[in-house]
Amino acid sequence: MGFKLGTARTNQASRGVVKNKLQFNKQASNSHITIPGETIIRVDDLGDVLGLASNDGNIYINNKITPGSMLEHETLAEEIKHMADMKTGKLGYDDDYIYFRGEKFERDGDKIKYNGKTYQHGDPRLPWESDAKELENGNI
């Protein structure tokens, strides 16, 4: 008995040249963007936070960001990096702590204690944030 292979489009290459590329698709409702392996959800209630990689496996993007903008792409890149770090155990969090590379850092709401100082969540001086920026800039 034979079977028919699916017709799903994937990256195709010949002799090192990519003929077509996967694309990130926006669903008709514009409430979701999809990236293979991740669910991106646009929400109104993130306040000043642009994006959030959540323990529930979703990435939340602030509705204030214009869909398709450079800011949206940069935010997605950073949140996808955080999600990858969480899936590999490099980064984690709960209500009381941020866990990064085996260390834990106390958090109080949107403030995080690091090296004796208190920083706002998302501050680029925090090691897990600078790690994401380095990757985004191609330095890791």
C-alpha positions as a Markdown table, in Angstrom:
| # | Residue | x | y | z |
|---|---|---|---|---|
| 1 | Met | 0.0 | 0.0 | 0.0 |
| 2 | Gly | 1.4 | 3.4 | -0.9 |
| 3 | Phe | 0.9 | 6.8 | 0.6 |
| 4 | Lys | 0.9 | 10.3 | -0.7 |
| 5 | Leu | 3.3 | 12.8 | 0.6 |
| 6 | Gly | 1.9 | 16.1 | 1.8 |
| 7 | Thr | 2.0 | 19.2 | -0.2 |
| 8 | Ala | 3.1 | 21.6 | 2.6 |
| 9 | Arg | 5.6 | 24.2 | 1.5 |
| 10 | Thr | 8.9 | 24.3 | 3.2 |
| 11 | Asn | 12.2 | 25.9 | 2.5 |
| 12 | Gln | 13.6 | 24.5 | -0.7 |
| 13 | Ala | 17.3 | 24.8 | -1.7 |
| 14 | Ser | 19.4 | 23.6 | -4.6 |
| 15 | Arg | 23.2 | 23.7 | -4.5 |
| 16 | Gly | 23.1 | 26.1 | -1.5 |
| 17 | Val | 20.7 | 28.6 | -3.0 |
| 18 | Val | 17.3 | 29.0 | -1.2 |
| 19 | Lys | 14.6 | 28.9 | -3.8 |
| 20 | Asn | 11.7 | 29.9 | -1.5 |
| 21 | Lys | 11.6 | 30.8 | 2.1 |
| 22 | Leu | 9.1 | 30.2 | 4.9 |
| 23 | Gln | 7.1 | 33.3 | 5.9 |
| 24 | Phe | 5.5 | 34.3 | 9.1 |
| 25 | Asn | 1.8 | 34.6 | 8.4 |
| 26 | Lys | -0.7 | 37.0 | 9.9 |
| 27 | Gln | -4.0 | 35.4 | 10.5 |
| 28 | Ala | -7.1 | 37.1 | 9.1 |
| 29 | Ser | -8.2 | 38.4 | 12.5 |
| 30 | Asn | -4.9 | 40.2 | 13.0 |
| 31 | Ser | -5.2 | 39.1 | 16.6 |
| 32 | His | -2.4 | 36.5 | 16.2 |
| 33 | Ile | 0.8 | 36.2 | 14.3 |
| 34 | Thr | 2.2 | 32.7 | 13.9 |
| 35 | Ile | 5.8 | 31.5 | 14.0 |
| 36 | Pro | 6.4 | 27.8 | 13.8 |
| 37 | Gly | 6.6 | 26.4 | 17.3 |
| 38 | Glu | 5.4 | 29.5 | 19.0 |
| 39 | Thr | 2.1 | 31.3 | 19.5 |
| 40 | Ile | 2.2 | 35.0 | 19.2 |
| 41 | Ile | -0.8 | 36.8 | 20.8 |
| 42 | Arg | -1.4 | 40.6 | 20.6 |
| 43 | Val | -2.9 | 42.0 | 23.8 |
| 44 | Asp | -4.0 | 45.4 | 25.1 |
| 45 | Asp | -3.0 | 45.0 | 28.8 |
| 46 | Leu | 0.8 | 45.0 | 28.7 |
| 47 | Gly | 1.2 | 48.6 | 29.8 |
| 48 | Asp | 4.6 | 49.9 | 28.8 |
| 49 | Val | 5.9 | 46.3 | 28.2 |
| 50 | Leu | 6.4 | 45.7 | 24.4 |
| 51 | Gly | 6.5 | 41.9 | 24.6 |
| 52 | Leu | 6.5 | 39.0 | 27.0 |
| 53 | Ala | 7.7 | 35.4 | 26.7 |
| 54 | Ser | 5.4 | 33.5 | 29.1 |
| 55 | Asn | 5.7 | 30.3 | 31.0 |
| 56 | Asp | 2.5 | 29.2 | 29.3 |
| 57 | Gly | 4.4 | 28.8 | 26.0 |
| 58 | Asn | 2.9 | 31.9 | 24.4 |
| 59 | Ile | 4.6 | 35.2 | 23.4 |
| 60 | Tyr | 2.5 | 38.3 | 24.1 |
| 61 | Ile | 3.0 | 41.4 | 22.0 |
| 62 | Asn | 1.6 | 44.8 | 23.0 |
| 63 | Asn | -1.2 | 46.0 | 20.7 |
| 64 | Lys | 0.4 | 49.4 | 20.7 |
| 65 | Ile | 3.1 | 48.1 | 18.3 |
| 66 | Thr | 2.2 | 48.5 | 14.6 |
| 67 | Pro | 1.9 | 45.1 | 12.9 |
| 68 | Gly | 4.8 | 44.5 | 10.5 |
| 69 | Ser | 6.9 | 47.4 | 11.9 |
| 70 | Met | 10.6 | 47.1 | 12.7 |
| 71 | Leu | 9.7 | 47.5 | 16.4 |
| 72 | Glu | 7.4 | 44.4 | 16.1 |
| 73 | His | 10.2 | 42.4 | 14.4 |
| 74 | Glu | 12.8 | 43.5 | 17.1 |
| 75 | Thr | 10.3 | 42.7 | 19.9 |
| 76 | Leu | 9.5 | 39.3 | 18.4 |
| 77 | Ala | 13.2 | 38.5 | 18.0 |
| 78 | Glu | 14.0 | 39.3 | 21.6 |
| 79 | Glu | 11.0 | 37.4 | 23.0 |
| 80 | Ile | 11.7 | 34.3 | 20.8 |
| 81 | Lys | 15.3 | 34.4 | 22.3 |
| 82 | His | 13.8 | 34.5 | 25.8 |
| 83 | Met | 11.4 | 31.6 | 24.9 |
| 84 | Ala | 14.3 | 29.5 | 23.6 |
| 85 | Asp | 16.3 | 30.3 | 26.8 |
| 86 | Met | 13.3 | 29.2 | 28.9 |
| 87 | Lys | 12.9 | 25.9 | 26.9 |
| 88 | Thr | 16.5 | 25.0 | 27.3 |
| 89 | Gly | 16.5 | 25.8 | 31.0 |
| 90 | Lys | 18.9 | 28.8 | 30.8 |
| 91 | Leu | 16.2 | 31.2 | 31.9 |
| 92 | Gly | 13.1 | 30.9 | 34.0 |
| 93 | Tyr | 10.8 | 32.9 | 36.3 |
| 94 | Asp | 8.1 | 32.7 | 38.8 |
| 95 | Asp | 6.3 | 35.3 | 40.9 |
| 96 | Asp | 9.3 | 35.8 | 43.2 |
| 97 | Tyr | 12.4 | 35.1 | 41.2 |
| 98 | Ile | 14.2 | 35.2 | 37.8 |
| 99 | Tyr | 16.4 | 32.2 | 37.3 |
| 100 | Phe | 19.3 | 32.7 | 34.9 |
| 101 | Arg | 22.2 | 30.3 | 34.3 |
| 102 | Gly | 21.7 | 28.6 | 37.7 |
| 103 | Glu | 21.4 | 31.8 | 39.7 |
| 104 | Lys | 18.2 | 33.3 | 41.1 |
| 105 | Phe | 17.4 | 37.0 | 41.3 |
| 106 | Glu | 14.7 | 38.4 | 43.5 |
| 107 | Arg | 11.8 | 40.2 | 41.8 |
| 108 | Asp | 9.3 | 42.6 | 43.3 |
| 109 | Gly | 6.6 | 43.3 | 40.7 |
| 110 | Asp | 8.3 | 44.8 | 37.7 |
| 111 | Lys | 11.6 | 45.4 | 39.6 |
| 112 | Ile | 14.5 | 42.9 | 39.8 |
| 113 | Lys | 17.4 | 42.9 | 42.2 |
| 114 | Tyr | 20.7 | 42.2 | 40.5 |
| 115 | Asn | 24.2 | 42.8 | 42.0 |
| 116 | Gly | 22.8 | 44.8 | 44.9 |
| 117 | Lys | 20.9 | 47.2 | 42.6 |
| 118 | Thr | 17.2 | 47.3 | 41.6 |
| 119 | Tyr | 16.4 | 47.4 | 37.9 |
| 120 | Gln | 13.2 | 47.7 | 35.9 |
| 121 | His | 12.1 | 44.5 | 34.2 |
| 122 | Gly | 13.6 | 44.6 | 30.6 |
| 123 | Asp | 16.5 | 46.8 | 31.6 |
| 124 | Pro | 19.4 | 46.0 | 29.1 |
| 125 | Arg | 21.9 | 45.9 | 32.1 |
| 126 | Leu | 20.3 | 42.6 | 33.2 |
| 127 | Pro | 22.3 | 39.7 | 31.9 |
| 128 | Trp | 19.4 | 37.8 | 30.3 |
| 129 | Glu | 18.4 | 41.0 | 28.5 |
| 130 | Ser | 21.9 | 41.9 | 27.3 |
| 131 | Asp | 22.2 | 38.2 | 26.2 |
| 132 | Ala | 19.2 | 38.6 | 23.9 |
| 133 | Lys | 20.5 | 41.9 | 22.5 |
| 134 | Glu | 23.9 | 40.4 | 21.7 |
| 135 | Leu | 22.1 | 37.6 | 19.8 |
| 136 | Glu | 19.9 | 40.1 | 18.0 |
| 137 | Asn | 23.0 | 42.1 | 16.9 |
| 138 | Gly | 24.7 | 38.9 | 15.7 |
| 139 | Asn | 27.4 | 39.0 | 18.4 |
| 140 | Ile | 26.7 | 35.6 | 19.9 |
